[in-house]
XYZ file of C-alpha atoms in Angstrom:
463
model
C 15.716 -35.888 76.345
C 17.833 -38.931 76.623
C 19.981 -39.984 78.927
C 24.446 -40.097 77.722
C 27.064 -41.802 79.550
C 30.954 -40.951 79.317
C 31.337 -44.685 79.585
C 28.420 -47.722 78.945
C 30.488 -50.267 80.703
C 29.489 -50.144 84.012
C 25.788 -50.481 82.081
C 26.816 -53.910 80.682
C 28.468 -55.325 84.011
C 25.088 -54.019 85.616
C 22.699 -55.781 82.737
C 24.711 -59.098 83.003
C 24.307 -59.377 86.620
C 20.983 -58.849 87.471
C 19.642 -60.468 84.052
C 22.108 -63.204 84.102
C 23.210 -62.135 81.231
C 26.599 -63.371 79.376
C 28.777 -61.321 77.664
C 28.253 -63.778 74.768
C 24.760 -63.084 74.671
C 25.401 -59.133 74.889
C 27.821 -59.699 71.959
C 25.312 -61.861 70.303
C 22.737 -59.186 70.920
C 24.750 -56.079 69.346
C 25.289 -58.520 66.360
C 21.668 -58.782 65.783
C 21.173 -55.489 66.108
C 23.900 -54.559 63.757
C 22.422 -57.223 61.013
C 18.875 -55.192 61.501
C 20.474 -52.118 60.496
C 21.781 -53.933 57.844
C 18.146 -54.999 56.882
C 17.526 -51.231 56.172
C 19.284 -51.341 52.970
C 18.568 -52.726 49.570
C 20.815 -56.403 49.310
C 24.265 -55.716 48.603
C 27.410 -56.925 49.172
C 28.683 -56.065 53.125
C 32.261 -55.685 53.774
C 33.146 -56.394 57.334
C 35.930 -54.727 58.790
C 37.342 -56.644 61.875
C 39.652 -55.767 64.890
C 41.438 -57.854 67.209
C 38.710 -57.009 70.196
C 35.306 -57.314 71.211
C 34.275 -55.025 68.667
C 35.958 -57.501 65.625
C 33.818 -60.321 67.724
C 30.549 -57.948 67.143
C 31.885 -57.904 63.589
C 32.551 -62.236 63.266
C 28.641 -62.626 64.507
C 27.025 -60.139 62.242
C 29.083 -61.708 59.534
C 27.989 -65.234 60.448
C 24.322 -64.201 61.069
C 24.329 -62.657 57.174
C 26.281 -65.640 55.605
C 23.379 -67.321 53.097
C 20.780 -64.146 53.257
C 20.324 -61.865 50.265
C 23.268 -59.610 51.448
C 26.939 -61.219 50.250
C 28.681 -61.193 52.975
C 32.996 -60.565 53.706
C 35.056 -60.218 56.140
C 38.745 -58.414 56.473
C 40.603 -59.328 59.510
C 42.875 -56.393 60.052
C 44.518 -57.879 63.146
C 44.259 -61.411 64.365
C 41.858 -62.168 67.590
C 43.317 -61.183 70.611
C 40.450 -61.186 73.103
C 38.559 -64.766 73.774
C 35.083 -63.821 72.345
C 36.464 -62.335 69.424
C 38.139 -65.726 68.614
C 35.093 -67.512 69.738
C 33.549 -65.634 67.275
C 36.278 -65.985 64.294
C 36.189 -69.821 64.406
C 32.237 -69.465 64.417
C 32.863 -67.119 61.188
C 34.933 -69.565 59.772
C 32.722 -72.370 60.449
C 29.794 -70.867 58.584
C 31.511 -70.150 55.311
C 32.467 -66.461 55.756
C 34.776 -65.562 53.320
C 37.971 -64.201 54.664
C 39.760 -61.389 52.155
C 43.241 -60.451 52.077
C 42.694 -56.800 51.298
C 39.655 -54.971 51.268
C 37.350 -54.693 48.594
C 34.599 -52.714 46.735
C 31.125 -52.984 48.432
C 27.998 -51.287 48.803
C 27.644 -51.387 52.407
C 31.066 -51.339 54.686
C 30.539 -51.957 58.515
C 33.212 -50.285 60.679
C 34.108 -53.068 64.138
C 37.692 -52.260 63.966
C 37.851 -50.646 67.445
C 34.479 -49.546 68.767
C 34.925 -47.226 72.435
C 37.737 -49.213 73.645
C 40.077 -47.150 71.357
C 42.774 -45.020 73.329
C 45.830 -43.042 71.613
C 46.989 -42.231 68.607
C 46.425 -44.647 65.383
C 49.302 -46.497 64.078
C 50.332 -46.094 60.476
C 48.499 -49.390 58.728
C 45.130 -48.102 61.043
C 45.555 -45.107 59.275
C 46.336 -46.578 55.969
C 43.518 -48.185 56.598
C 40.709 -46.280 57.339
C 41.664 -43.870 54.732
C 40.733 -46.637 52.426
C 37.662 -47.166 54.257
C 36.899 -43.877 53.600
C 37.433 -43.907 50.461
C 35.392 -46.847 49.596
C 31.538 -46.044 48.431
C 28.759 -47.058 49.413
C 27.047 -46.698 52.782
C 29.584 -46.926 55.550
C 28.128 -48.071 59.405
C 29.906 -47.717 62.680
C 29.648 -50.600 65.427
C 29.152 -48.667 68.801
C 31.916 -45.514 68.259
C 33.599 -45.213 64.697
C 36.900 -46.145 64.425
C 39.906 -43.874 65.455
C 37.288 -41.326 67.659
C 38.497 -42.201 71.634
C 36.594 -42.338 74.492
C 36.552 -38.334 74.750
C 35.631 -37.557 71.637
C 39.049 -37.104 70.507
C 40.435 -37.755 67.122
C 44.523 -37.562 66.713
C 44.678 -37.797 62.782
C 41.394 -39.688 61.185
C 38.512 -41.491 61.901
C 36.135 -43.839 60.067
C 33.810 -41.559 58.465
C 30.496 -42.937 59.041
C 26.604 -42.650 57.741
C 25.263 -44.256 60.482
C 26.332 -45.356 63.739
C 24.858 -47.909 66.127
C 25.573 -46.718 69.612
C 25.243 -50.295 71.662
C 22.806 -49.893 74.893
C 22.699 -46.383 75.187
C 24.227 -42.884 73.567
C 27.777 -42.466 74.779
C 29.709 -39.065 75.330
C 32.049 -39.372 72.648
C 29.534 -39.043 70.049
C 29.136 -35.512 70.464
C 32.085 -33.938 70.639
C 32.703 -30.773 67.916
C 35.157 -33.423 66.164
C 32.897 -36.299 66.151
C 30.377 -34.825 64.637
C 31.915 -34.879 61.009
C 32.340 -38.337 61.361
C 29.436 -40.268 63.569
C 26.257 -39.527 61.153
C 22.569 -40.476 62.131
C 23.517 -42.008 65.843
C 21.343 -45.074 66.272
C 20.911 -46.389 70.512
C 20.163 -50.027 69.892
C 19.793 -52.346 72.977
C 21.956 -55.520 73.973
C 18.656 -57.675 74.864
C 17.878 -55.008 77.651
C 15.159 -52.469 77.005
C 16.617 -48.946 77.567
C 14.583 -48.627 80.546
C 15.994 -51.380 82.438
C 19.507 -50.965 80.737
C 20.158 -47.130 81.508
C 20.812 -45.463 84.770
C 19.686 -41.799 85.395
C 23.165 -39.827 84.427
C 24.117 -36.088 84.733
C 24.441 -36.052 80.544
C 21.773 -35.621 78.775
C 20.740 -35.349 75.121
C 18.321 -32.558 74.076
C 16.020 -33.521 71.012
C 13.655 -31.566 68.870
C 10.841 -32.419 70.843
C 11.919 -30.673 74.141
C 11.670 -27.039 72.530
C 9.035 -25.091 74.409
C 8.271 -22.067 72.333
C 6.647 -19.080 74.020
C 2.824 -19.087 73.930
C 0.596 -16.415 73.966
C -2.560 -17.674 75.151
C -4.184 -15.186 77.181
C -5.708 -11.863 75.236
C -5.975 -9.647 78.306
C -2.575 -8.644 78.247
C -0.289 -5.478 77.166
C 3.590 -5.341 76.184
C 4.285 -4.977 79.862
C 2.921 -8.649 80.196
C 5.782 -10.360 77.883
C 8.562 -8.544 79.690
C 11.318 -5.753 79.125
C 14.578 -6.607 77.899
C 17.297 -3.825 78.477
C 20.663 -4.393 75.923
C 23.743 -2.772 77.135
C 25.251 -1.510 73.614
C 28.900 -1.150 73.242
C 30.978 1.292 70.775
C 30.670 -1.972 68.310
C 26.957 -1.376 68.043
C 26.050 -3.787 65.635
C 26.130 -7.022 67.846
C 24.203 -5.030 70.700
C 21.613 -4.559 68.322
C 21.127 -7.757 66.767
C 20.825 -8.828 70.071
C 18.138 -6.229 70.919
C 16.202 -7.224 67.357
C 16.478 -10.708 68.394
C 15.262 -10.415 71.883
C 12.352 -8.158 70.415
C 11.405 -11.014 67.514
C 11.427 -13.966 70.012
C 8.442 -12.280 72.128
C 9.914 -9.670 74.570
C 6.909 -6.908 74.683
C 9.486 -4.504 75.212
C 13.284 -3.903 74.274
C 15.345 -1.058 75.357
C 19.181 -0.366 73.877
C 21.241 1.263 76.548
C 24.562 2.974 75.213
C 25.873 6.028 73.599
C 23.423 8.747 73.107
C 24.049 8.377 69.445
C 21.924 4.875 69.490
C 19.053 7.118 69.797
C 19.749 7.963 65.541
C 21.173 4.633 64.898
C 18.708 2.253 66.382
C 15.809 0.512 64.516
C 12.589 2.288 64.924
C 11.042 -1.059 66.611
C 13.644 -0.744 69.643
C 13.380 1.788 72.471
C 16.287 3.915 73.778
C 17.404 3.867 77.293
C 19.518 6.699 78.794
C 19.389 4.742 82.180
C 18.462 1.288 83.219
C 14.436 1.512 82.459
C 13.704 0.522 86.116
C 10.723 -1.735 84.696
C 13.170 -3.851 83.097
C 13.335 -7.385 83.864
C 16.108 -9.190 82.028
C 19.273 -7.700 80.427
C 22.004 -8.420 78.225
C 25.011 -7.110 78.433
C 28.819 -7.705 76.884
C 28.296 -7.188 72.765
C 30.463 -4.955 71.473
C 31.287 -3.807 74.930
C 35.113 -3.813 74.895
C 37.126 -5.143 78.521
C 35.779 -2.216 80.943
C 32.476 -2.201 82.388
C 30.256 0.287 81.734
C 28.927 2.571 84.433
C 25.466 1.173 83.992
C 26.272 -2.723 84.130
C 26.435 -3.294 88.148
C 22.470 -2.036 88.074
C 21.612 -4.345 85.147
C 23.443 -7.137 87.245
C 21.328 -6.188 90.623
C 17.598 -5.586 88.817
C 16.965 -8.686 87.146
C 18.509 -11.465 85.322
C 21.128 -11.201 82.830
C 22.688 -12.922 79.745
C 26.708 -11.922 80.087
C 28.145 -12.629 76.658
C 31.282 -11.540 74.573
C 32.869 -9.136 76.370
C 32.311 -9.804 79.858
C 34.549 -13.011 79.543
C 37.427 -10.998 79.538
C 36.726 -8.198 82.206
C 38.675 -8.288 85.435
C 35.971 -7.951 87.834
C 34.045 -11.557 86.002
C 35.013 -13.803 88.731
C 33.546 -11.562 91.509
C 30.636 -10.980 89.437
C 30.065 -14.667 89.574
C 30.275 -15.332 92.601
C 27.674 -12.251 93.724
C 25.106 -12.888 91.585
C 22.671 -15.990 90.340
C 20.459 -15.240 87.757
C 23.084 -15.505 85.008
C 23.385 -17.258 81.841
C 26.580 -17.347 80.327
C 27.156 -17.659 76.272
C 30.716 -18.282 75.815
C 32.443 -19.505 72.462
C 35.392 -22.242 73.013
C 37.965 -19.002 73.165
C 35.596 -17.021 75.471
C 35.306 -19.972 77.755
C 39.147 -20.031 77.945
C 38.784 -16.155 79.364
C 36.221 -17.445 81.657
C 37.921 -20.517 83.198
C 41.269 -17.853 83.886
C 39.187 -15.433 85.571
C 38.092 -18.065 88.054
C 41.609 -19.602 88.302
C 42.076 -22.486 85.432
C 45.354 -22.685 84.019
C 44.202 -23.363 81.115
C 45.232 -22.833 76.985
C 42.425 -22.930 73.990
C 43.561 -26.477 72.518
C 42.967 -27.873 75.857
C 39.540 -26.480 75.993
C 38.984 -28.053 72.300
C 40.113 -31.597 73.241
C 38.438 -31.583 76.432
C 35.371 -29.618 76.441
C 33.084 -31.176 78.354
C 35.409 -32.043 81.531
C 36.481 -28.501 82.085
C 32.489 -27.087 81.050
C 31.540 -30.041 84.424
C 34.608 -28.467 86.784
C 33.052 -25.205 85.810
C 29.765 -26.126 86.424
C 30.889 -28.067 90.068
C 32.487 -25.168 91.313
C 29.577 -22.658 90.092
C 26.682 -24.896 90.060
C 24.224 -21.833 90.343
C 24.986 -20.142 87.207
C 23.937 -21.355 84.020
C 26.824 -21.534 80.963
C 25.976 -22.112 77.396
C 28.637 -22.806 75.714
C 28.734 -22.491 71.695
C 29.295 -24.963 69.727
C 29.034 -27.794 66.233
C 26.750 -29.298 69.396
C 26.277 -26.748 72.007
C 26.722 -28.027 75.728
C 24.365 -26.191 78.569
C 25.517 -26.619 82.046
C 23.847 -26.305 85.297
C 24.302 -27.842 88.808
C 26.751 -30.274 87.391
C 24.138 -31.245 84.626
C 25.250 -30.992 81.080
C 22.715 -30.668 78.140
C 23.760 -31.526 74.644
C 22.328 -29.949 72.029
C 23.559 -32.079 68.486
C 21.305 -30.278 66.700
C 23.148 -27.171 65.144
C 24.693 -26.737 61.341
C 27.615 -25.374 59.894
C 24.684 -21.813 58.779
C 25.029 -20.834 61.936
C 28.988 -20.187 61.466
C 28.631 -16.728 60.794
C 29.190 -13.539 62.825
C 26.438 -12.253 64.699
C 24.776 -15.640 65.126
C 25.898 -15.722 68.830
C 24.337 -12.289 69.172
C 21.124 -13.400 68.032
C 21.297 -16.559 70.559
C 22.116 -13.754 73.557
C 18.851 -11.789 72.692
C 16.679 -15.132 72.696
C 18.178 -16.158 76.164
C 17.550 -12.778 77.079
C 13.961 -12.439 75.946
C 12.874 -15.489 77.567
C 14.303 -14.550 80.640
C 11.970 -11.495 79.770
C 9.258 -14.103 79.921
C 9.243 -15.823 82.813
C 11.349 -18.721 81.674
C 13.873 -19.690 84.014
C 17.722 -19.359 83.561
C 18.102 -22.870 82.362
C 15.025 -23.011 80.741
C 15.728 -19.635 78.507
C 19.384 -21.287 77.690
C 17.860 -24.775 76.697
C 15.150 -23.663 74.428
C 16.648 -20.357 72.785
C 19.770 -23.221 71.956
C 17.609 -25.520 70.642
C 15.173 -22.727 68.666
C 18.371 -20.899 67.238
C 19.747 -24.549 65.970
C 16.680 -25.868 64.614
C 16.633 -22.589 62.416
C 20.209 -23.424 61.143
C 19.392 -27.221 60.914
C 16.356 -25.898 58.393
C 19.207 -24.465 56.332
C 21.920 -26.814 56.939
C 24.135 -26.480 54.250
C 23.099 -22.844 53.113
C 26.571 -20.387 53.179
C 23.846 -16.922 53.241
C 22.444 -17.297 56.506
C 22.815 -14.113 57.684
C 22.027 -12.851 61.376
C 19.217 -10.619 60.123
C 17.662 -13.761 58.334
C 18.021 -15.644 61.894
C 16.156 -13.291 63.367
C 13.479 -13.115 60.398
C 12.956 -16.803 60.911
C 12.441 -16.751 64.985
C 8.559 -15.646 63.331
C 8.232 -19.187 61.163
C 8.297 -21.358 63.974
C 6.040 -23.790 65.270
C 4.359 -23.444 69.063
């Protein structure tokens, strides 16, 4: 895991005052590391695109620090310098031999310091002229610290500098993984300002879940029957399919036992592998409940609720009784979409519309999570956010496969099962997320995913 902050700021004030450290020598610093990622290419010509702040100044250095290496080096000044080190830096630019253009040009490497994460607002017309063009351009495009036109949130109004690579200064920032960044940051690089990470960063309630943190179930011990790996119960609603795929999925990811709990019809329909449940089994440890299920409880859900602990999903976020339900019982994880989440913050009194959720995410995910901090919300996602006692876990590692219906159904079941397990509530939400998108990620750009080969694939991986 790694550490994200909604603003590195307060990091650089920090590093220059108890390193006696300039903000010249920061600047200086994120110029060398921009001219290393630089290095990583084949010479070419590098088009520098400046702004009139601190991130143009970042821009001036690298440009003076590549003047007479392999790589031809330009700069276009989009605005004049506005803030003192980014005319410190000009004049040093112009001093070295940079050549200034008066429009841009055709390059094969195009580095992005037009705003960085001081951008706020809406992009004027010639920024948006501009990036277009940027766009536009080929060649391998680079972002200094956010890409151009994404704010501070996340947020993009009309366009952003589409990049290949950007190189987040000090640490990873917030903004970098929001659903609409994530068309538009590529392969996020953390380089530091002359401060190891370990000295630079602060411990922060964000954090970034890599590949590395999965923790697949293991079964080491051979003395053991199906009883030993836990019973998952699915409550099945009249739209049986989801309920089932849930059930499959819970079965595939290591459950010893799955039961389907519905209509007494499930009994035909279900797959041989799964087991039919007229009651709640009363072995059952963890439970799923809210595929298919339509807006009024069933008769069985209050005992699933009171036996063990349960994934609420679909459904649920819509049924009247959700907000007492929350606050009577703990061992819950939540799987919300973006529109399910909206149904969740009303029942516990948000005022709240879907494009708000969009744009803002991850503040209204950390309200939730401060005013519930016992119950555990996954919410779905191009990066999927977990929440938990006011912590948020990203997970950047999903793909457009996984846009397909039933993939959420599949996710409930692996919660579910390793609730089954033994895993805890935030433990089953952070590793089924990051199992279910490292399947997708193996497929990225693959339109047949289907639920069914999801589940398929929960076998192929690694422990």
């Amino acid at each position: 895991m790694q550490f994200v902050y909604p603003s590195t700021r307060p990091l650089d004030v920090r590093a220059q005052e108890r390193f006696v450290l300039s903000a010249e020598l920061l600047m200086e610093n994120a110029a060398m590391a921009l001219q290393q990622a630089i290095y990583q290419y084949p010479p070419a010509r590098v088009l520098v695109v400046c702004g009139s702040g601190d991130n143009g100044g970042d821009g001036y250095a690298l440009a003076r620090r590549l003047q007479g290496s392999a790589y031809e080096v330009c700069c276009y000044a989009h605005k004049p310098p506005k803030s003192a080190l980014c005319q410190v830096q000009f004049d040093r630019a112009l001093r070295a031999g940079v050549l200034l253009l008066e429009d841009i040009e055709p390059c094969g490497i195009v580095m992005d310091c037009l705003y960085g994460s001081g951008f706020k607002g809406e992009l004027r017309a010639p920024d948006q002229a501009l990036i277009a063009r940027l766009n536009a351009l080929e060649g391998v495009k680079i972002a200094c610290d956010v890409p151009s036109g994404l704010d501070s949130q996340g947020r993009i109004s009309t366009l952003a500098f589409k990049a290949d690579k950007t190189i987040s200064m000090g640490a990873l920032k917030a903004a970098l993984f929001s659903d609409m960044a994530k068309d538009f940051v590529g392969e996020i690089v953390v380089e530091d300002l002359g401060v190891g990470r370990g000295l630079y960063e602060e411990p922060s309630d964000l954090l970034m879940l890599e590949e590395q943190d999965l923790i697949l179930p293991v079964r080491s011990k051979h003395h053991v029957h199906k009883g030993y790996f836990g019973h998952v119960c699915v409550g099945v609603g009249a739209h049986s399919g989801a309920g089932l795929l849930c059930a499959l999925a819970a079965l595939r990811f290591g459950a010893g036992l799955v039961s389907v709990l519905g209509d007494l019809e499930l009994a035909r329909l279900k797959p041989l592998e799964l087991m039919y449940a007229r009651d709640v089994p009363p072995q059952a440890n963890a439970f799923a409940l809210g595929m298919g299920m339509g807006e009024v409880l069933p008769p069985y859900a209050q005992a699933m609720l009171e036996q063990g602990a349960c994934v609420l999903d679909a459904d649920m976020f819509y049924t009247p009784t959700l907000k007492e339900i929350l606050e009577q019982y703990h061992q819950l994880v939540l799987t919300p979409h973006p529109k399910e989440f909206v149904g969740l913050l009303r029942a516990v009194g948000f005022e709240v519309e879907l494009p708000q959720v969009l744009q803002s995410r991850l503040e209204y995910l950390h309200a939730f999570s401060q005013a519930y901090p016992h119950i555990v919300v996954l919410l779905k996602g191009a990066n999927s956010y977990i929440a938990h006692h006011g912590q948020i876990y990203i997970n950047p590692l999903g793909a457009p496969s996984l846009a397909k219906a039933g993939s959420g159904d599949v996710l409930a079941g692996m919660v579910a099962s390793l609730l089954a397990q033994g895993y805890s509530p935030l433990d089953a939400a952070l590793n089924a997320s990051l199992a279910h998108a490292l399947i997708g990620r193996a497929h990225v750009h693959s339109y047949a995913l289907t639920p069914l080969d999801l589940i398929a694939h929960l076998g192929n991986m690694e422990v």
